[in-house]
Amino acid sequence: MHQCFSSVVCRPYILPLMTSHDRTDHSRPQPVHWADQTANRIISDKGPRGADRPHYTCASGITPSGTVHIGNFREIISVDLVVRALRDAGHSVRFIYSWDDFDVFRKVPANMPNQDILAGYLRRPITDVPDPFGELSSYAERNERDLETVLPEVGVDPEYIYQAPKYRASEYAPGIRTALEKREVIRAILDEHRTTPLPDDWWPVSVFSRFSGKDTTKVVGWDGEWGLTYRCEETGEQETVDLRVTDLVKLPWRVDWPMRWKVEGVDFEPAGKEHHSAGGSFDTAKRVVADVYGSAPPVTFKYDFISIKGRGGKISSSTGEVIGLAEVLEVYEPQIVRYLFAGTRPNAEFAISFDLDVIKIYEDYDRCERIAFGVEEVGEKRAAKERRTYELSQFGPTSYPPAVGRMPLQLPFRTLCNYLMITAGDIDAALDRFAEYDPAVHADELPRLRRRAICAWNWITSCAPEDFRFELKDGSEPPVALAPQELAAVHAVRDEVSSRLDSHDEKSMQERIYEIAHEQGVDKRRIFAVLYDVLIGKERGPRLGGFLITIGRQRLLQILDRY
RNA sequence: GGGCGGCUAGCUCAGGGGUAGAGCAUCUGACUUUUAAUCAGAUGGUCGCGGGUUCGAAUCCCGCGCCGCUCACCA
């Protein structure tokens, strides 16, 4: 049993249930994957499904107050993985994603265009802020759409809930009224952790002014039922609204969150570490949902932050670049994005790398796949974990095990990069260079293979270190200056290529280079440096024997004929 | 000040009462040494410190120490 999961957050609600069955049932082994462990916890904490619980409800959500970045994505994918685990266990699940687009626009993010236009809309609900790109109906929708468009690419497809229309249609009016009725209960809960107590005239609601559109208002009274009176601080105007029809009132975050748990019947929702400490918003929300709304808080866990390695370092820099899911998908294929998150415990921080680590991640994933298919043998415990991680990384109709019934063709990332550099990014030409790749056999895998190739090429052109990159010459460049013996060696290589390249394999070609070095009296280290210089203008390069064969006779002669 | 997490091999981390683990690094060997290539093998740790429980503790309990994060505005 993981210590972190029995934190104070849930203790009052899980203890009675756990003693009744799961804890005492030793016949069933603990699942190896955190998503399955969480699913089990949801089932045992929340009880079996039944008439009043036809499905488990798993929730995620965020304020679309800016570009949704990869750190925010951790929450969504974490929920998705738990949803998968519940469904794999045979349960019906509702997966909701709440956009808090009735939230206030507090500051203009650096990565948005038309900054001064946006600045004019501060303190209004983000659903009323215009799209700075001038395409969609609002700033909120811009940020929502950007994420909603890309999520299906990683197999995530929640039911979206938009809070602005719900608030404006007064769907939450009963919840707001309850908050007003329990004003002092809420105040007491929030005050417990505040340095300065909430002022006497504090109310658990915020109101957007009908006169200014902004939330710079003050509640001046409540009639005990549906009538709420506020004053607009900007215009001095005052009016009384009916909660059942007004489109101006919302709950503050710490009350809004538990209210929605109650309304949607949320059984599970994780939260970032900024929410998950004593006095944090989850901590107060779980008390508010219990003491104000009379409902048990969801099962939860805390997820840690994501950092970025090899590309600026921060997810969201003040200079404007934001690393979102779309940026990660430029370099990592979708299953590997899932693999990154499925393979890391949520409460562990990790970095998404854009540097040389990318190669290792691809290799790790391919190994995981081999283990999952039993092609590579490891210990049973490790195998079980890798298998499950692999399963959770797959999605869609070709989910594990694939319909074709065999392990997908693996194109090693490093080799793929080399081939792409030789073909200057021509993906089909690069795929053709793989001996294992047979268009007739692998036709159904072509989209996936192409996707990997696109990622590899993106990585080479925008992330890979200079040392790694090369560009094959085309023969139009001025020849490299060489000593006579070196020139003779190059000629010998040219002759070899011209007459016998096709009869060589990687190894024999490599050996032939050594022979030529010996025959021409060139140092064996030196001949490699010379050939790399001639071919790609660098001192080092991919292992030469295979490299020459890969480049092919025609392109080699195009270059070598200059000598 | 409160809360959470970490402290295990040189590095990154897994393990969580029963002989201390992996990858990378290092070293040795192989491939007539070539992008941080591949293969075989080896070296390497008082599991932060101090107590306790136990036949047995890296693991559970108590205390302490660093390091980091987070809340105490807003969300």
XYZ file of C-alpha atoms (C1' of nucleotides) in Angstrom:
638
model
C 0.000 0.000 0.000
C 1.417 3.336 -0.943
C 1.872 5.688 1.918
C 1.078 8.721 -0.130
C -2.365 7.476 -0.979
C -3.565 7.256 2.576
C -2.831 10.881 3.307
C -4.940 12.956 5.650
C -6.939 14.166 2.698
C -9.072 11.079 2.503
C -8.620 9.324 5.777
C -12.044 10.008 7.275
C -13.744 8.573 4.217
C -11.619 5.589 3.337
C -11.012 3.940 6.646
C -14.465 2.468 7.213
C -14.643 0.995 3.731
C -11.147 -0.343 3.523
C -11.396 -2.407 6.645
C -14.486 -4.080 5.282
C -13.061 -5.811 2.274
C -9.985 -4.893 0.263
C -7.610 -4.595 3.135
C -8.370 -8.047 4.363
C -8.447 -9.712 0.968
C -4.953 -10.989 0.390
C -5.915 -13.370 -2.356
C -5.979 -10.614 -4.935
C -2.533 -9.258 -5.736
C -1.912 -5.537 -5.702
C -1.961 -4.223 -9.246
C 1.448 -3.190 -10.484
C 0.424 0.061 -12.090
C -0.535 3.246 -10.246
C -3.544 3.798 -12.488
C -4.974 0.413 -11.515
C -4.145 1.025 -7.864
C -6.014 4.315 -8.032
C -8.943 2.646 -9.763
C -9.083 0.098 -6.950
C -9.031 2.869 -4.429
C -11.930 4.619 -6.144
C -13.925 1.411 -6.187
C -13.294 0.611 -2.547
C -13.734 4.187 -1.290
C -16.804 5.014 -3.299
C -18.398 1.633 -3.124
C -19.849 -0.482 -5.889
C -21.817 0.950 -8.715
C -25.557 0.655 -8.338
C -28.823 2.423 -8.894
C -27.531 5.657 -7.417
C -24.110 5.267 -9.014
C -24.512 3.936 -12.535
C -20.960 4.960 -13.323
C -17.912 6.447 -11.688
C -17.321 10.098 -12.457
C -13.733 11.189 -13.010
C -13.047 14.874 -13.366
C -10.372 17.177 -14.582
C -10.448 20.832 -15.395
C -8.681 24.118 -15.673
C -9.151 27.814 -16.217
C -8.481 28.626 -19.875
C -6.769 31.826 -18.833
C -3.850 31.137 -21.118
C -2.358 28.503 -23.359
C -2.802 25.097 -21.756
C 0.718 23.775 -21.292
C 2.179 20.332 -20.859
C 2.145 20.681 -17.077
C -1.629 21.135 -17.186
C -1.787 18.172 -19.511
C -0.424 15.944 -16.778
C -3.722 16.246 -14.971
C -5.783 15.353 -18.019
C -3.690 12.363 -18.988
C -3.559 11.187 -15.373
C -7.323 11.143 -15.231
C -7.500 9.478 -18.629
C -5.227 6.688 -17.426
C -7.328 6.131 -14.323
C -10.465 6.159 -16.478
C -8.854 3.505 -18.648
C -8.012 1.461 -15.572
C -11.599 1.649 -14.310
C -12.979 0.688 -17.698
C -10.508 -2.161 -18.005
C -11.836 -3.361 -14.657
C -15.272 -3.508 -16.254
C -16.746 -0.277 -14.957
C -18.735 2.396 -16.684
C -17.080 5.782 -16.373
C -17.991 9.375 -17.064
C -14.899 11.447 -17.789
C -15.609 15.159 -17.532
C -13.368 18.089 -18.233
C -14.508 21.413 -16.795
C -13.427 24.639 -18.397
C -13.657 27.429 -15.874
C -14.283 30.006 -18.564
C -16.309 32.205 -16.242
C -13.126 32.937 -14.366
C -11.751 36.474 -14.274
C -9.129 37.605 -16.757
C -6.340 38.635 -14.405
C -3.301 39.169 -16.532
C -2.252 39.129 -20.140
C 0.077 36.215 -20.932
C 3.282 37.091 -22.745
C 2.708 34.643 -25.587
C -0.480 36.291 -26.845
C -0.656 38.772 -29.706
C -2.522 42.061 -29.439
C -1.464 42.581 -25.848
C -2.923 46.055 -25.516
C -6.319 44.973 -26.788
C -6.352 42.128 -24.274
C -5.250 44.469 -21.509
C -8.468 46.405 -22.002
C -10.468 43.377 -20.884
C -8.822 42.698 -17.545
C -11.209 41.846 -14.688
C -13.895 40.614 -17.097
C -14.833 36.947 -17.404
C -12.501 35.307 -19.912
C -15.486 34.203 -21.921
C -16.079 37.916 -22.639
C -12.488 38.601 -23.685
C -12.022 38.560 -27.477
C -9.823 36.026 -29.236
C -6.545 37.865 -29.814
C -6.184 35.944 -33.080
C -9.545 37.284 -34.197
C -10.845 33.876 -35.204
C -12.993 32.514 -32.408
C -15.740 33.965 -30.286
C -13.587 34.528 -27.216
C -10.219 34.315 -25.588
C -11.492 31.418 -23.518
C -12.637 29.538 -26.572
C -9.281 30.109 -28.216
C -7.463 28.369 -25.385
C -10.113 25.684 -25.074
C -10.130 24.899 -28.764
C -6.338 24.693 -28.932
C -6.353 21.873 -26.405
C -9.538 20.153 -27.526
C -8.142 19.919 -31.032
C -4.964 18.182 -29.975
C -6.219 15.871 -27.199
C -7.715 13.277 -29.584
C -4.249 12.831 -31.026
C -3.226 11.137 -27.811
C -6.491 9.261 -27.457
C -8.014 11.516 -24.808
C -11.669 12.330 -25.334
C -13.456 13.688 -22.270
C -16.901 15.236 -22.013
C -16.317 18.974 -21.903
C -18.237 21.150 -19.518
C -18.221 24.900 -20.020
C -18.903 26.740 -16.819
C -19.647 30.184 -18.218
C -22.857 29.126 -19.967
C -23.848 27.077 -16.947
C -23.347 29.969 -14.554
C -25.061 32.348 -16.957
C -28.030 30.027 -17.286
C -28.159 29.993 -13.473
C -27.736 26.235 -13.377
C -25.585 26.642 -10.296
C -28.045 28.993 -8.550
C -29.011 26.446 -5.878
C -25.358 25.855 -5.111
C -24.763 29.585 -4.871
C -27.718 29.993 -2.545
C -26.455 27.172 -0.351
C -23.099 28.921 -0.126
C -24.817 32.126 0.940
C -26.808 30.238 3.542
C -23.664 28.580 4.869
C -21.625 31.750 4.605
C -20.320 31.506 8.162
C -19.405 27.839 7.850
C -17.371 28.617 4.762
C -15.800 31.635 6.379
C -14.703 29.568 9.335
C -13.138 26.919 7.118
C -11.253 29.445 5.008
C -10.166 31.515 7.976
C -8.467 28.589 9.598
C -5.510 28.928 7.298
C -5.551 32.611 6.473
C -3.124 35.119 7.926
C -5.754 37.815 7.951
C -9.352 36.756 8.548
C -11.918 37.457 5.874
C -13.544 40.858 6.435
C -16.941 41.080 8.099
C -18.615 42.116 4.867
C -17.181 39.166 2.921
C -19.589 36.988 0.944
C -18.822 33.635 -0.698
C -19.706 34.929 -4.167
C -18.257 37.235 -6.738
C -20.324 39.413 -9.031
C -19.583 40.820 -12.447
C -21.001 44.303 -12.812
C -23.806 44.796 -15.292
C -22.513 48.340 -15.696
C -18.792 47.785 -16.235
C -18.581 44.094 -17.098
C -15.866 43.691 -14.492
C -15.764 41.929 -11.158
C -14.815 45.067 -9.297
C -17.987 44.945 -7.274
C -19.027 44.675 -3.678
C -21.886 42.608 -2.354
C -23.968 44.779 -0.087
C -26.774 42.437 0.862
C -28.668 39.212 0.428
C -32.370 38.780 1.119
C -32.012 35.280 2.477
C -33.440 33.746 -0.670
C -32.597 34.553 -4.273
C -32.008 38.275 -4.155
C -28.429 39.509 -4.091
C -27.544 43.198 -4.051
C -24.177 44.491 -5.229
C -22.555 47.813 -5.952
C -20.335 48.454 -8.962
C -17.224 50.131 -7.652
C -16.352 51.655 -10.994
C -19.682 53.335 -11.707
C -21.122 53.497 -8.227
C -24.315 51.931 -9.545
C -26.142 49.435 -7.396
C -28.719 46.773 -8.226
C -30.342 43.639 -6.890
C -30.236 40.491 -9.002
C -32.245 37.285 -8.788
C -29.876 34.318 -8.595
C -32.364 32.211 -10.545
C -32.040 34.382 -13.635
C -28.907 36.477 -13.332
C -25.880 35.864 -15.507
C -23.523 37.844 -13.302
C -22.822 35.800 -10.199
C -20.289 33.052 -9.633
C -18.658 31.321 -6.716
C -15.033 31.893 -5.821
C -12.704 29.035 -6.660
C -12.538 27.511 -3.205
C -16.311 27.204 -3.115
C -16.931 26.671 -6.820
C -14.812 23.532 -6.870
C -16.630 21.625 -4.094
C -19.993 22.851 -5.397
C -19.263 21.223 -8.740
C -18.095 18.014 -7.047
C -21.550 17.850 -5.567
C -23.383 18.773 -8.778
C -21.488 16.316 -10.970
C -21.054 13.630 -8.335
C -17.299 13.551 -8.801
C -15.687 10.346 -7.535
C -12.146 11.094 -8.561
C -10.169 14.209 -9.310
C -6.441 14.692 -8.910
C -4.871 18.063 -8.319
C -1.536 19.741 -8.654
C 0.738 20.153 -5.694
C -0.220 23.813 -5.422
C -3.671 22.663 -4.318
C -2.601 19.726 -2.225
C -1.293 20.926 1.078
C -2.838 21.833 4.377
C -4.769 25.023 3.813
C -4.598 24.593 0.053
C -7.688 24.684 -2.071
C -8.240 20.918 -2.085
C -7.934 20.875 1.656
C -10.600 23.555 2.130
C -12.731 22.211 -0.724
C -13.008 18.782 0.848
C -14.312 20.376 4.016
C -16.648 22.674 2.156
C -18.145 19.822 0.166
C -18.752 17.913 3.367
C -19.931 20.713 5.679
C -21.746 22.866 3.139
C -22.916 20.541 0.405
C -23.187 17.372 2.456
C -21.188 15.206 0.131
C -17.970 13.219 0.330
C -14.944 14.605 -1.496
C -13.543 12.717 -4.450
C -10.686 10.278 -4.257
C -7.618 12.198 -5.271
C -3.884 12.223 -5.632
C -1.330 14.899 -6.042
C 0.627 15.218 -9.223
C 3.939 16.975 -9.436
C 5.163 19.504 -11.937
C 6.676 18.834 -15.322
C 9.812 20.577 -16.418
C 11.430 20.909 -19.806
C 14.957 19.853 -20.673
C 16.814 20.937 -23.758
C 14.437 23.631 -24.840
C 14.482 26.720 -22.703
C 13.893 24.906 -19.467
C 10.562 26.362 -18.530
C 7.163 25.302 -19.697
C 6.036 28.833 -19.966
C 8.651 31.509 -20.280
C 8.022 35.169 -19.721
C 9.349 35.781 -23.211
C 6.328 34.013 -24.582
C 7.188 30.484 -25.620
C 4.836 27.965 -24.092
C 5.483 24.249 -24.323
C 2.141 22.594 -24.808
C 1.013 19.160 -25.868
C 1.264 20.235 -29.495
C 4.945 21.072 -29.098
C 5.677 17.768 -27.389
C 3.864 15.930 -30.184
C 6.203 17.494 -32.698
C 9.003 15.360 -31.294
C 7.298 12.443 -29.555
C 4.799 10.152 -31.210
C 1.432 10.010 -29.398
C 1.920 6.602 -27.793
C 5.237 7.759 -26.421
C 3.637 10.844 -24.918
C 1.226 8.542 -23.121
C 4.109 6.264 -22.206
C 5.999 9.144 -20.602
C 3.109 9.892 -18.289
C 1.928 6.329 -17.760
C 5.447 5.243 -16.885
C 5.977 7.863 -14.181
C 4.198 7.956 -10.844
C 2.118 11.129 -10.740
C 3.701 12.386 -7.550
C 7.166 12.285 -9.064
C 8.470 15.284 -10.892
C 10.007 14.662 -14.275
C 11.400 16.525 -17.212
C 10.330 16.216 -20.790
C 13.516 16.291 -22.797
C 14.118 17.686 -26.206
C 17.846 17.005 -26.210
C 19.727 13.734 -26.802
C 17.491 12.075 -24.210
C 14.855 11.869 -26.933
C 16.776 8.983 -28.481
C 16.841 7.163 -25.173
C 13.124 7.676 -24.613
C 12.360 6.175 -28.009
C 14.667 3.264 -27.243
C 13.031 2.780 -23.850
C 9.620 2.749 -25.448
C 10.667 0.245 -28.087
C 12.097 -1.982 -25.382
C 8.879 -1.680 -23.411
C 7.047 -2.791 -26.535
C 9.350 -5.788 -27.023
C 8.833 -6.784 -23.410
C 5.078 -6.383 -23.776
C 5.120 -8.737 -26.746
C 7.450 -11.174 -25.060
C 10.134 -10.592 -27.646
C 12.551 -9.518 -24.947
C 12.732 -11.449 -21.698
C 12.895 -9.787 -18.299
C 11.845 -10.731 -14.797
C 8.155 -11.393 -14.294
C 7.579 -8.388 -12.070
C 9.216 -6.005 -14.481
C 7.429 -7.644 -17.386
C 4.044 -7.172 -15.743
C 4.690 -3.514 -15.167
C 6.065 -2.858 -18.635
C 3.171 -4.743 -20.182
C 0.615 -2.644 -18.354
C 2.445 0.591 -19.064
C 2.530 -0.353 -22.716
C -1.174 -1.168 -22.765
C -2.020 2.170 -21.229
C 0.153 3.906 -23.805
C -1.872 2.494 -26.662
C -5.233 3.812 -27.730
C -7.751 3.672 -30.497
C -8.717 0.821 -32.769
C -5.167 -0.486 -33.073
C -4.870 -0.736 -29.334
C -2.725 -3.413 -27.766
C -2.571 -6.144 -28.804
C -2.673 -4.822 -32.331
C -5.174 -6.156 -34.781
C -2.453 -7.588 -36.971
C -1.454 -9.852 -34.100
C 2.235 -9.180 -34.234
C 4.542 -6.663 -32.729
C 4.639 -3.394 -34.660
C 7.686 -2.796 -36.796
C 10.274 -0.857 -34.822
C 12.371 1.713 -36.608
C 15.222 2.603 -34.255
C 15.104 6.343 -33.730
C 18.818 6.906 -34.149
C 18.955 5.059 -37.439
C 15.838 6.810 -38.598
C 17.482 10.147 -37.897
C 20.526 9.156 -39.909
C 18.449 8.017 -42.837
C 16.454 11.209 -42.763
C 19.585 13.303 -42.776
C 20.854 11.358 -45.760
C 17.616 11.912 -47.609
C 17.380 15.524 -46.458
C 14.055 14.827 -44.812
C 12.441 12.728 -47.521
C 10.400 10.435 -45.336
C 9.421 7.834 -47.895
C 12.970 7.555 -49.119
C 14.165 7.176 -45.542
C 11.639 4.432 -44.777
C 12.663 2.587 -47.930
C 16.191 2.339 -46.605
C 15.069 0.089 -43.770
C 15.623 -3.476 -44.890
C 12.932 -4.591 -42.438
C 10.372 -2.300 -43.956
C 8.227 -4.001 -46.562
C 5.389 -1.833 -47.905
C 3.391 -4.925 -48.734
C 3.630 -6.291 -45.194
C 3.550 -3.051 -43.245
C 0.982 -1.080 -45.202
C -1.300 -0.826 -42.191
C 1.531 0.539 -40.101
C 2.574 3.193 -42.543
C 0.789 6.098 -40.814
C 2.504 5.267 -37.545
C 5.907 4.827 -39.157
C 5.544 8.083 -41.024
C 4.559 9.800 -37.832
C 7.723 8.607 -36.139
C 9.728 9.822 -39.097
C 8.095 13.244 -38.941
C 8.941 13.444 -35.249
C 12.523 12.403 -35.938
C 12.915 15.015 -38.622
C 11.378 17.696 -36.417
C 13.787 16.738 -33.704
C 16.796 16.899 -36.003
C 15.888 20.231 -37.484
C 14.806 22.029 -34.344
C 16.253 20.289 -31.298
C 19.156 17.946 -31.990
C 22.579 19.150 -30.914
C 24.872 20.390 -33.640
C 27.244 17.439 -33.053
C 24.535 15.057 -34.012
C 23.427 16.784 -37.164
C 24.927 16.493 -40.605
C 24.019 17.355 -44.129
C 25.189 15.205 -46.967
C 27.031 17.179 -49.615
C 25.674 17.110 -53.143
C 28.907 17.556 -55.087
C 28.512 21.222 -55.835
C 30.687 22.280 -52.911
C 34.398 22.986 -53.347
C 36.421 19.823 -52.702
C 38.201 19.417 -49.397
C 41.949 20.023 -49.554
C 43.755 16.689 -49.088
C 47.272 15.365 -48.864
C 48.307 13.170 -51.813
C 47.966 9.913 -49.898
C 44.599 10.937 -48.591
C 43.486 11.819 -52.071
C 44.626 8.423 -53.274
C 42.625 6.796 -50.514
C 39.535 8.736 -51.523
C 40.063 7.601 -55.106
C 40.321 4.031 -53.944
C 37.097 4.385 -52.029
C 35.482 5.924 -55.083
C 36.580 2.969 -57.193
C 35.295 0.561 -54.588
C 31.954 2.313 -54.496
C 31.770 2.574 -58.234
C 32.455 -1.072 -58.927
C 31.512 -3.113 -55.877
C 29.306 -1.171 -53.452
C 26.334 -3.408 -54.096
C 28.241 -6.541 -53.156
C 29.181 -5.236 -49.717
C 27.376 -5.451 -46.456
C 28.014 -3.069 -43.576
C 30.777 -5.124 -42.113
C 32.641 -5.927 -45.299
C 32.467 -2.322 -46.396
C 33.865 -1.222 -43.073
C 36.688 -3.727 -43.405
C 37.377 -2.578 -46.919
C 37.941 0.966 -45.642
C 40.604 -0.359 -43.309
C 42.246 -2.214 -46.159
C 42.289 0.895 -48.296
C 43.837 2.881 -45.472
C 46.502 0.237 -45.176
C 47.115 0.029 -48.936
C 47.400 3.791 -49.325
C 49.488 4.292 -46.224
C 46.927 6.491 -44.520
C 46.423 6.275 -40.788
C 43.248 4.318 -40.114
C 41.855 7.025 -37.881
C 42.702 9.639 -40.406
C 40.921 7.964 -43.292
C 37.652 8.134 -41.414
C 38.068 11.806 -40.642
C 38.893 12.460 -44.296
C 35.879 10.590 -45.569
C 33.529 12.300 -43.145
C 34.944 15.622 -44.192
C 34.465 14.783 -47.842
C 30.934 13.537 -47.373
C 29.430 15.768 -44.710
C 32.067 18.345 -43.880
C 32.563 17.067 -40.349
C 35.199 15.097 -38.480
C 32.890 12.365 -37.355
C 29.729 10.739 -38.487
C 27.663 7.577 -38.462
C 29.514 4.303 -38.645
C 30.988 4.472 -42.096
C 30.420 1.044 -43.640
C 26.695 1.131 -43.260
C 26.615 4.827 -43.909
C 28.140 4.407 -47.382
C 25.728 1.652 -48.303
C 22.861 3.740 -47.048
C 23.886 6.763 -49.068
C 24.050 4.657 -52.204
C 26.265 4.538 -55.230
C 24.785 7.381 -57.181
C 24.942 10.045 -54.508
C 28.371 8.891 -53.368
C 29.809 9.202 -56.839
C 28.238 12.611 -57.192
C 30.444 13.685 -54.328
C 33.508 11.497 -54.831
C 33.842 12.242 -58.528
C 35.023 15.706 -57.572
C 38.274 14.186 -56.360
C 4.831 28.995 10.768
C 1.750 24.616 8.638
C 1.775 20.591 5.031
C 4.065 17.283 1.396
C 8.124 14.897 -0.863
C 13.281 13.448 -1.275
C 17.905 11.627 0.978
C 19.786 3.921 -1.906
C 26.379 2.750 -6.541
C 30.209 8.382 -9.434
C 25.128 10.127 -11.951
C 19.593 9.377 -12.710
C 16.420 6.613 -10.118
C 13.523 1.689 -8.878
C 12.503 -1.324 -4.626
C 9.296 -0.610 0.590
C 10.098 -6.675 6.780
C 13.817 -12.118 4.545
C 21.195 -12.454 0.497
C 21.126 -4.596 -2.067
C 18.694 -3.478 -7.723
C 18.486 -1.239 -12.969
C 20.222 2.159 -16.618
C 24.176 5.330 -17.544
C 29.336 6.224 -16.165
C 34.072 3.518 -15.103
C 37.232 -0.796 -16.063
C 38.209 -5.583 -18.949
C 37.402 -8.323 -23.309
C 35.133 -8.931 -28.442
C 33.721 -6.584 -33.219
C 40.840 -4.950 -37.482
C 37.858 1.420 -32.272
C 34.062 6.168 -35.430
C 28.010 10.531 -34.073
C 27.032 9.291 -26.845
C 27.341 2.223 -31.870
C 26.790 -3.123 -30.549
C 27.916 -7.605 -27.633
C 30.069 -10.241 -23.164
C 31.857 -9.527 -18.294
C 33.654 -6.847 -13.900
C 34.162 -2.987 -10.234
C 31.203 -0.193 -7.205
C 26.553 1.119 -1.668
C 26.998 1.386 6.902
C 20.206 2.524 1.681
C 20.951 10.878 5.439
C 21.751 10.527 11.207
C 20.127 8.542 16.131
C 16.902 5.547 18.789
C 12.844 1.798 18.926
C 9.708 -2.702 17.334
C 11.326 -7.578 15.328
C 14.519 -13.844 14.959
C 15.491 -10.252 11.018
C 14.718 -3.095 9.156
C 16.773 0.301 3.223
C 11.623 -1.133 4.254
C 7.474 -0.241 10.076
C 7.453 3.487 14.553
C 9.623 7.947 17.147
C 13.072 11.909 16.955
C 16.663 14.793 14.213
C 19.319 16.814 10.036
C 19.860 18.739 5.444
C 17.515 19.650 0.194
C 13.289 20.872 -2.470
C 8.256 21.997 -3.169
C 3.694 23.957 -1.499
C -0.049 26.801 1.489
C -0.777 30.921 4.534
C -3.158 36.686 -1.880
C -5.756 34.710 -6.363
C -6.961 30.486 -8.846
